[in-house]
Short mmCIF file of C-alpha atoms in Angstrom, two decimals:
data_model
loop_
_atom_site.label_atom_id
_atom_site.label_comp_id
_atom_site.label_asym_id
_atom_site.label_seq_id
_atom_site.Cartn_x
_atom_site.Cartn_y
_atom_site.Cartn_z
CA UNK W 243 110.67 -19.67 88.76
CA UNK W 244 113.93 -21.79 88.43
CA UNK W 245 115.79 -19.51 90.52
CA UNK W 246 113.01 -19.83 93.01
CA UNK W 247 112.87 -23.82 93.36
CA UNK W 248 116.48 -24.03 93.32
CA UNK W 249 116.80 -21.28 95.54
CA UNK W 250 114.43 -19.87 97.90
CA UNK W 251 112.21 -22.86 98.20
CA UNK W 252 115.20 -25.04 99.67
CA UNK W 253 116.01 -22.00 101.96
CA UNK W 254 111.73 -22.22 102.97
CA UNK W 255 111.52 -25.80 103.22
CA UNK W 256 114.84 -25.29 105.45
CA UNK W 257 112.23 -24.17 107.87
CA UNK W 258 108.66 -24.83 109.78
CA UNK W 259 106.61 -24.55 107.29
CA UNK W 260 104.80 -21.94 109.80
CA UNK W 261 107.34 -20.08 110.39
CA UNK W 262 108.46 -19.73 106.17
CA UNK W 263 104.83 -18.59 105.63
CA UNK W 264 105.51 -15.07 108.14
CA UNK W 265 109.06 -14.79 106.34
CA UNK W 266 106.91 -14.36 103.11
CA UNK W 267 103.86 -12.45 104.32
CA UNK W 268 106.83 -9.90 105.98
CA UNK W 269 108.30 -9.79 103.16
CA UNK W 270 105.35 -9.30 100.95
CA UNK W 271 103.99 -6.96 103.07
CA UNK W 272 107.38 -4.76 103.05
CA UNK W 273 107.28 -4.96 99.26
CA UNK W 274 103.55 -2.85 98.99
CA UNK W 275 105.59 0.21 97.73
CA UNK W 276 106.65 -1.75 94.55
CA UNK W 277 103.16 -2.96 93.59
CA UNK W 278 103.06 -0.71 90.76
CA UNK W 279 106.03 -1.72 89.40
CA UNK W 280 105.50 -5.46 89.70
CA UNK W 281 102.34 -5.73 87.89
CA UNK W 282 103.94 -3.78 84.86
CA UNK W 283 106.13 -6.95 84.80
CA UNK W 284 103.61 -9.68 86.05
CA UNK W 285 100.09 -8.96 84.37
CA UNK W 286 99.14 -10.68 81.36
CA UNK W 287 96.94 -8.01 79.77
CA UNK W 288 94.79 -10.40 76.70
CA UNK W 289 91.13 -9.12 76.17
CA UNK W 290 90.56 -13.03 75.77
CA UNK W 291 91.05 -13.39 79.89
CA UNK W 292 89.00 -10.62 80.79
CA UNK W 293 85.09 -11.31 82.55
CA UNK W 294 82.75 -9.98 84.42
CA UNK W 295 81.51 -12.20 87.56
CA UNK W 296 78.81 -10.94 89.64
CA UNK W 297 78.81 -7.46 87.88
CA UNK W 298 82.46 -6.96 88.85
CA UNK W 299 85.28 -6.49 86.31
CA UNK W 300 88.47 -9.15 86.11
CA UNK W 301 91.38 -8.94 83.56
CA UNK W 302 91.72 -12.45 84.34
CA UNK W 303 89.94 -14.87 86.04
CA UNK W 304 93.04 -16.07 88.12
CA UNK W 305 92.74 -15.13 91.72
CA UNK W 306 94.82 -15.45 94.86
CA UNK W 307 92.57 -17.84 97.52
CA UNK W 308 92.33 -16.76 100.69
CA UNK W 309 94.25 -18.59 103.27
CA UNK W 310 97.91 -16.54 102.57
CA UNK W 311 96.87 -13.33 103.98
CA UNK W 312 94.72 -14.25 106.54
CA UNK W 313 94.78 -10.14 108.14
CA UNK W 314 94.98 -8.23 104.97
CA UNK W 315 98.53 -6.84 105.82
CA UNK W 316 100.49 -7.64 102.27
CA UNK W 317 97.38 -7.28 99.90
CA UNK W 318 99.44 -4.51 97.91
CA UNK W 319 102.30 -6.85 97.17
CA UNK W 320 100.29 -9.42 96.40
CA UNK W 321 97.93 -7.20 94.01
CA UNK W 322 101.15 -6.76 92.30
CA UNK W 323 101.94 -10.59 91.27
CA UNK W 324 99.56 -10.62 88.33
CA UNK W 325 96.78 -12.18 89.53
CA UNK W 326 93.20 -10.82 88.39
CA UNK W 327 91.68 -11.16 92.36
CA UNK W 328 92.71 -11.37 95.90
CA UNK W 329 91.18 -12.52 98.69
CA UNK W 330 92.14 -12.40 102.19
CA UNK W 331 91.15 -13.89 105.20
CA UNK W 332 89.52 -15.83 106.97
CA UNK W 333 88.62 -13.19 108.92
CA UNK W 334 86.61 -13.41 111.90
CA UNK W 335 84.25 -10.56 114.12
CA UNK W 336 87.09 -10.93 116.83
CA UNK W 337 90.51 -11.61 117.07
CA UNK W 338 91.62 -15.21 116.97
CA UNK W 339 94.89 -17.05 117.67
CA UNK W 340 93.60 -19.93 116.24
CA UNK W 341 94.35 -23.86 116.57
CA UNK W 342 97.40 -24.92 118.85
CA UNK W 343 100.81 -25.15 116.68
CA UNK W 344 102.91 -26.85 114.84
CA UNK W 345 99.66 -26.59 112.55
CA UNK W 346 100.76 -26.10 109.31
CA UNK W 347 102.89 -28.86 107.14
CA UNK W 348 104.36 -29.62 103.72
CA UNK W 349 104.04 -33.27 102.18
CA UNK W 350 106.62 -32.15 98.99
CA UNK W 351 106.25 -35.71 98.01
CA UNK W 352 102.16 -34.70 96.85
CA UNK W 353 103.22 -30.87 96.38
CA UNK W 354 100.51 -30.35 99.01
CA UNK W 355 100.11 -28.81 102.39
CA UNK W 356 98.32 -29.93 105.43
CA UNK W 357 96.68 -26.73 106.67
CA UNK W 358 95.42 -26.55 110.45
CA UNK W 359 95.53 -22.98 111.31
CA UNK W 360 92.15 -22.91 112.85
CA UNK W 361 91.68 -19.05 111.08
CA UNK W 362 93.87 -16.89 113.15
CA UNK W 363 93.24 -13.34 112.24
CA UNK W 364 93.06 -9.66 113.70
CA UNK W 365 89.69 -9.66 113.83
CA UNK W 366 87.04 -7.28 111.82
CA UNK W 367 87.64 -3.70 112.72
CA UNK W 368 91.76 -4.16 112.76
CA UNK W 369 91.52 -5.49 109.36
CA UNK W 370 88.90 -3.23 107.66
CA UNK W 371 91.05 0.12 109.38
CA UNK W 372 93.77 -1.61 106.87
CA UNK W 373 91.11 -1.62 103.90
CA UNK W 374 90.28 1.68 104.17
CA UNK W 375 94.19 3.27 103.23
CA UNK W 376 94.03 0.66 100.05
CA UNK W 377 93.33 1.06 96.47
CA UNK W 378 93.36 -1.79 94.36
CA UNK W 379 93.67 -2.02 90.76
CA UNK W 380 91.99 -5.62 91.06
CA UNK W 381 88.80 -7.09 93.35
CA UNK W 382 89.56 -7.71 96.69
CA UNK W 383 87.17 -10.39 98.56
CA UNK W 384 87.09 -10.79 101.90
CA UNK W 385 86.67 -14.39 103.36
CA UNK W 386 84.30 -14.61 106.38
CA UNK W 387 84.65 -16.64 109.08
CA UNK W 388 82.87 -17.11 112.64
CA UNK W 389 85.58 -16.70 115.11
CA UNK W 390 87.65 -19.41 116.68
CA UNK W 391 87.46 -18.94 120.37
CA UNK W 392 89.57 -21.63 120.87
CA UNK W 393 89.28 -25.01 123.23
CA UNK W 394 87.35 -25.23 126.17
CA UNK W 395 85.27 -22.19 125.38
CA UNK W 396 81.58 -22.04 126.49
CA UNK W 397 79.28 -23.15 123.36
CA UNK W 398 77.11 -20.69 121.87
CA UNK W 399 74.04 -20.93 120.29
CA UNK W 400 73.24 -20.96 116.79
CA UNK W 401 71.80 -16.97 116.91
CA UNK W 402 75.33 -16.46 118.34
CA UNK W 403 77.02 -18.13 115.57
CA UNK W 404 74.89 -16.73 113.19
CA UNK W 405 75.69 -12.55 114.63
CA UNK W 406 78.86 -13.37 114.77
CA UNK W 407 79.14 -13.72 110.32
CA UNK W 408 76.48 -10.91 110.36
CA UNK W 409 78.52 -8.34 112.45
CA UNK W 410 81.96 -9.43 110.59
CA UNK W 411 79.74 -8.78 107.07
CA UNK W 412 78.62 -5.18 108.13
CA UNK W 413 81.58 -4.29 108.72
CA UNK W 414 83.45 -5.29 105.21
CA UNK W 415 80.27 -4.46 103.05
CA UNK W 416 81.50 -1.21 102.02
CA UNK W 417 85.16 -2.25 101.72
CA UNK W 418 85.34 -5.38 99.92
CA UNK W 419 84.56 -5.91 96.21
CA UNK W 420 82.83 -9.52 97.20
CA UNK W 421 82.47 -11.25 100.63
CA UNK W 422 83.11 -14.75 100.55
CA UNK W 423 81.04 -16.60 103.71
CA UNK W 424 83.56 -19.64 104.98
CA UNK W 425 80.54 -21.72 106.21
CA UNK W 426 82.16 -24.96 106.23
CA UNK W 427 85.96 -24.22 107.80
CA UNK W 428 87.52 -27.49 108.22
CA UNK W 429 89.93 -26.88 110.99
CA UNK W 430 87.78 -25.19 113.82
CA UNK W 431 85.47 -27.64 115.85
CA UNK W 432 82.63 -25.32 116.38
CA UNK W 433 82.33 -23.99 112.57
CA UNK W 434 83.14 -27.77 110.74
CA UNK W 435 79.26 -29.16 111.12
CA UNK W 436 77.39 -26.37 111.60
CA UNK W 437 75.49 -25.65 108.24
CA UNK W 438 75.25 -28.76 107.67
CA UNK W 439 71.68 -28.22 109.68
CA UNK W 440 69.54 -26.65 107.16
CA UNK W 441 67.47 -24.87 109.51
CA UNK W 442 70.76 -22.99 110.63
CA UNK W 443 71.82 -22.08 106.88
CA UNK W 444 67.96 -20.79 106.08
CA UNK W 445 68.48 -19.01 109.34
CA UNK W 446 72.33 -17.18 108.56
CA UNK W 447 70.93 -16.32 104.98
CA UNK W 448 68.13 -14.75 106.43
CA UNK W 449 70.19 -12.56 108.41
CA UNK W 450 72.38 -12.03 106.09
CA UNK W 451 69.19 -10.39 103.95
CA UNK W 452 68.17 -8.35 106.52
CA UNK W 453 71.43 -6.73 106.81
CA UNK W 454 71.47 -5.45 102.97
CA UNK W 455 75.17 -5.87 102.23
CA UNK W 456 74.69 -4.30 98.80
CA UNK W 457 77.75 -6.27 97.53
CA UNK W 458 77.81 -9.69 95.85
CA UNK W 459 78.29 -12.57 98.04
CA UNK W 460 79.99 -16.41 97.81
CA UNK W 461 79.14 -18.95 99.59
CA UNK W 462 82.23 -21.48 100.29
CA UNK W 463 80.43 -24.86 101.14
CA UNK W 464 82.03 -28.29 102.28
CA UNK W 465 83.05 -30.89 99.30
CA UNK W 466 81.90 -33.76 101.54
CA UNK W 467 78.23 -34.29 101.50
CA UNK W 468 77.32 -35.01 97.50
CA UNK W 469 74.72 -34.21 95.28
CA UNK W 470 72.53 -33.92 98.23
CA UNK W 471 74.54 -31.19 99.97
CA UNK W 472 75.20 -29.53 96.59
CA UNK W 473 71.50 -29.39 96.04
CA UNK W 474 70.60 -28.19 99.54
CA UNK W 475 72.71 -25.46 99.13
CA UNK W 476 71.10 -24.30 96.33
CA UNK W 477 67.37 -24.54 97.60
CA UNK W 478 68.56 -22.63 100.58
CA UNK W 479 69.90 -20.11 98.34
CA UNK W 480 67.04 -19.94 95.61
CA UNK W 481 65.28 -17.09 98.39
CA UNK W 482 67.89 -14.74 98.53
CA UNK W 483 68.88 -12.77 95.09
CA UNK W 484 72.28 -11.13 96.74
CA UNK W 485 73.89 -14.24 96.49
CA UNK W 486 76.14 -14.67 93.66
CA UNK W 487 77.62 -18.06 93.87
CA UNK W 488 79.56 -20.71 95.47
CA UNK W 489 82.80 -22.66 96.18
CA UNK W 490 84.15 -25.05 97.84
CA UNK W 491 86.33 -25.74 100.56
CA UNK W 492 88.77 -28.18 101.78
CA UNK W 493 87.42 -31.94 102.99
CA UNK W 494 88.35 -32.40 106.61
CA UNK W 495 91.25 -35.29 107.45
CA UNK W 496 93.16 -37.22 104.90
CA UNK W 497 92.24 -37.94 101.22
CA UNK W 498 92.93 -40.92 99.44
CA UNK W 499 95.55 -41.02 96.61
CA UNK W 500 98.01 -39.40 98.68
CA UNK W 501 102.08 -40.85 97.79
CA UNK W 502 103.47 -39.39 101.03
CA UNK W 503 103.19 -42.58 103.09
CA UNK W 504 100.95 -42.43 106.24
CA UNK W 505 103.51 -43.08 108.63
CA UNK W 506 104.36 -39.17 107.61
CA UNK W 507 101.12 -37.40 107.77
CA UNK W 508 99.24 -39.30 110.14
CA UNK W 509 100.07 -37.22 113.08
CA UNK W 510 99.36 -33.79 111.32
CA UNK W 511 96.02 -32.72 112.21
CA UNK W 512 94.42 -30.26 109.57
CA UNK W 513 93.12 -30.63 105.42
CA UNK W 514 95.46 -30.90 102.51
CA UNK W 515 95.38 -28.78 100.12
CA UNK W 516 96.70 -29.54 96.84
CA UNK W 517 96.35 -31.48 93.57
CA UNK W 518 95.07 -34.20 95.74
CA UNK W 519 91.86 -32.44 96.55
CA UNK W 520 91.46 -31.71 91.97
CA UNK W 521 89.21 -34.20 92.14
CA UNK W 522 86.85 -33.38 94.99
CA UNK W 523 86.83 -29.69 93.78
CA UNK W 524 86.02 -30.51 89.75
CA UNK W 525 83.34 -32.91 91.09
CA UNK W 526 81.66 -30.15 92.89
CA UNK W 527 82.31 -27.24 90.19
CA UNK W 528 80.47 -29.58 87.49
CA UNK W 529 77.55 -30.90 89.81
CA UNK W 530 76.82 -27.42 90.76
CA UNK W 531 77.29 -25.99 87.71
CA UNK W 532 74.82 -28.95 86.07
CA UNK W 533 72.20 -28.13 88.58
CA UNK W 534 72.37 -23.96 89.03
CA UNK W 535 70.37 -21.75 87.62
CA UNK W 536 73.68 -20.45 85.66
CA UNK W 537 72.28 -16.96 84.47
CA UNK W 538 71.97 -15.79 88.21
CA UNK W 539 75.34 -17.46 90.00
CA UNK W 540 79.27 -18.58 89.19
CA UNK W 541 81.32 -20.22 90.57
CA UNK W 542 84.61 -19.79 91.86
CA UNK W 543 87.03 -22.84 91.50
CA UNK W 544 89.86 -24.07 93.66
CA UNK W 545 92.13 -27.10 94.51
CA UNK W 546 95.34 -28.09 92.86
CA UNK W 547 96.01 -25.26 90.21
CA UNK W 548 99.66 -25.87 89.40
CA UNK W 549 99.44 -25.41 85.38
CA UNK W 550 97.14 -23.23 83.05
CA UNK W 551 95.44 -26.83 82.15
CA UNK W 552 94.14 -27.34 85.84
CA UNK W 553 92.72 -23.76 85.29
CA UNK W 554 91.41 -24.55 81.95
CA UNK W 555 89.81 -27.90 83.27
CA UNK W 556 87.98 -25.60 86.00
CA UNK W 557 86.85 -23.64 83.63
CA UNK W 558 85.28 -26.38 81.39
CA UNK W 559 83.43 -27.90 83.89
CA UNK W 560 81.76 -24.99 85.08
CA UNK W 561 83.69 -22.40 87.30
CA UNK W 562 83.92 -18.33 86.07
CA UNK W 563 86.85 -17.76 88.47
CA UNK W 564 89.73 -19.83 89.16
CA UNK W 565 91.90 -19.14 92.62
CA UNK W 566 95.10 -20.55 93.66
CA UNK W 567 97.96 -20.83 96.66
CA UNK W 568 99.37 -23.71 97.52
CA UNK W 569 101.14 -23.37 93.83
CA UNK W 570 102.84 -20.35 95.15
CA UNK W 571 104.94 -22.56 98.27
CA UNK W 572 105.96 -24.95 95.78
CA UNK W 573 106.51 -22.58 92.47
CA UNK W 574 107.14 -19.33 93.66
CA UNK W 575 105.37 -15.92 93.00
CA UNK W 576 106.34 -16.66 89.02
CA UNK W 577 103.39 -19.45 88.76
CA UNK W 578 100.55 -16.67 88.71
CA UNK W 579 102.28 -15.03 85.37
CA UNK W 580 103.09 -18.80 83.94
CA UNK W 581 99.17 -19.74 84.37
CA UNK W 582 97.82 -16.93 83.46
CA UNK W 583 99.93 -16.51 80.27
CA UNK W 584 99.27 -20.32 79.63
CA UNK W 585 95.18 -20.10 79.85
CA UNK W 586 95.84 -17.09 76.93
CA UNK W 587 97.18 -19.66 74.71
CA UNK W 588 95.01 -22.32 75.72
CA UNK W 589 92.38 -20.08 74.80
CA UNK W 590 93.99 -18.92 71.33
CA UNK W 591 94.74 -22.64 70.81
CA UNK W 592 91.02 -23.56 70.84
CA UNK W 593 89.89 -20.72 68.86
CA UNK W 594 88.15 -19.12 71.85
CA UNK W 595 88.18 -15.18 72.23
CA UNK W 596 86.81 -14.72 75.41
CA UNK W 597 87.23 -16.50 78.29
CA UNK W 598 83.31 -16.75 79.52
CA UNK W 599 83.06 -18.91 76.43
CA UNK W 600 84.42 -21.52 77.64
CA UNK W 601 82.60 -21.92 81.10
CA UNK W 602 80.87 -24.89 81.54
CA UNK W 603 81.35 -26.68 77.98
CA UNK W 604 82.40 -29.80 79.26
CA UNK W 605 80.08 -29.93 82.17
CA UNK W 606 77.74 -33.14 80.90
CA UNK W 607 80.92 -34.90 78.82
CA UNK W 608 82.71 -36.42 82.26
CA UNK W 609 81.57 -39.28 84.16
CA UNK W 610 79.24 -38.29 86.94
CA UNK W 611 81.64 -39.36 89.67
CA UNK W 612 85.41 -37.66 91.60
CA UNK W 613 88.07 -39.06 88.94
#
């Protein structure tokens, strides 16, 4: 990891930030051959790390988020850095070139990024012909997304919107060990608002149970609307018994607490991602976690993993899987092994001998507020 920061991240950071993130996925994605080989190094086999989430198997519950490999060409490579998931994406019905650039910026200053993308991807069927040469020895999840079709496009109606997740999840249902649905993408203009009508989340669930995707689903919900949206998300899920669970994405615009000054980042359009958004994300894994019905769903944690404690925190408050990325553009691929390692003695610290133990114990001891 040393070599990396004094190395290759000055050599990254050299460059737009857009145009370091292709170096890496070519690179990763040139390096599937050595997968193997890499995980005999990276993995951190401890029975203590090992769960079982929505009736699939993780030796740990550290997973790459979606958001690196948005078209599933480097998922070998990156299968091979430790981690005990991956998830690519978002990935959309058709292709998409996404949001204008430059969209996609590094505020070192915070260790975060400022992520407006707008989902470019393949599309569906060029992604899934990838899926279907690929054997994992870890879950893969696919992140949904309803396509970007990009400015000035004619507006579609919400049974448009709605086909367009429904096609996208036929066609990964028998490829993907979980689908994650992106329902609240911060960085499209048609996607951002969508669900938050309740009538059009009954009515994509719906579908959704018509289609019989016979594999467990996520739902990825925006951080933004409370305790209210956190509970209308889970009375619009109470119907449906294939979902599984829920996450959270990134809040739109800027977030408070941020030490890069705003003479910096207040031309960059997009979210940040980073420890900045910790507190948004452990606000929403407890609340949820407080009000599920926690025999039937998990939760999958995100924002600001940088050490095995922000993982352990996660954990605590109520998430069964942790994922992580922006760690990787500021650590290097040596983080996932130094987490993962770190949660094991965490967990031998306390006394704990399996993971799942720990999930949720410190749910109702924090203040019911984002600090």
């Amino acid at each position: 990891m040393e070599f990396y920061r004094t190395v290759f991240r000055p050599l990254l950071f050299s460059m737009d930030a857009e145009r370091a993130h292709r170096l890496a996925l070519r690179c990763a994605s040139s390096m599937g051959w050595a997968a193997g080989t890499m995980r005999a190094v990276t993995a951190v086999n401890e029975d203590c790390l090992k769960t079982r989430v929505a009736g699939l198997d993780f030796a740990t519950p550290i997973g790459l988020a979606a958001g690196f490999d948005k078209s599933g060409t480097a998922i070998k490579a990156l299968s091979g850095l430790g981690f005990g998931s991956v998830e690519i994406g978002s990935v959309s019905i058709d292709p998409s070139d996404g949001n204008p650039k430059p969209r996609l910026f590094r505020l070192p200053d915070d260790r975060a990024i400022v992520v407006a993308y707008g989902v470019p991807n393949d599309g569906a069927p060029a992604i899934a012909a990838r899926l279907d040469r690929l054997r994992l020895p870890i879950p893969l999840g696919v992140n949904l997304v309803k396509t970007n079709r990009g400015r000035g496009s004619p507006a579609e109606t919400a049974d448009q919107v709605i086909d367009d997740y429904v096609r996208a999840a036929k066609v990964f249902a028998s490829r993907a060990d979980y689908l994650m649905f992106n329902l609240s993408c911060p960085n499209t203009t048609d996607g951002r608002d969508f669900f938050a009508d309740r009538a059009h989340l009954d009515a994509c669930l719906a579908a959704l149970a018509e289609a019989d995707l016979q594999v467990p689903v996520f739902l990825k919900m925006s951080p933004l609307g409370g305790l209210e949206d956190i509970e209308r998300a889970l009375a619009a899920a109470e119907p449906y018994r294939f979902i599984s669970g829920f996450m959270y994405n990134l809040p739109p615009g800027k977030p408070d607490g941020l030490t890069t000054p705003k003479s910096v980042w207040q031309s960059m359009p997009g979210a940040v991602s980073g420890p900045v958004f910790s507190p948004w994300a452990n606000f929403c894994i407890r609340e949820t976690y407080r009000r599920m019905d926690r025999a039937r769903y998990a939760i999958v944690g995100a924002g600001g993993v940088f050490k095995a404690d922000d993982a352990y925190t996660k954990l605590k408050l109520g998430a069964s899987l942790v994922q992580m990325l922006t760690a990787l553009i500021y650590e290097g691929p040596g983080v996932v092994r130094r987490i993962t390692a770190g949660l094991a003695k965490l967990l031998a610290r306390d006394g704990v001998k399996h993971v799942a133990d720990i999930v949720g114990v410190e749910a109702w001891k924090t203040p019911n507020s984002r600090d």
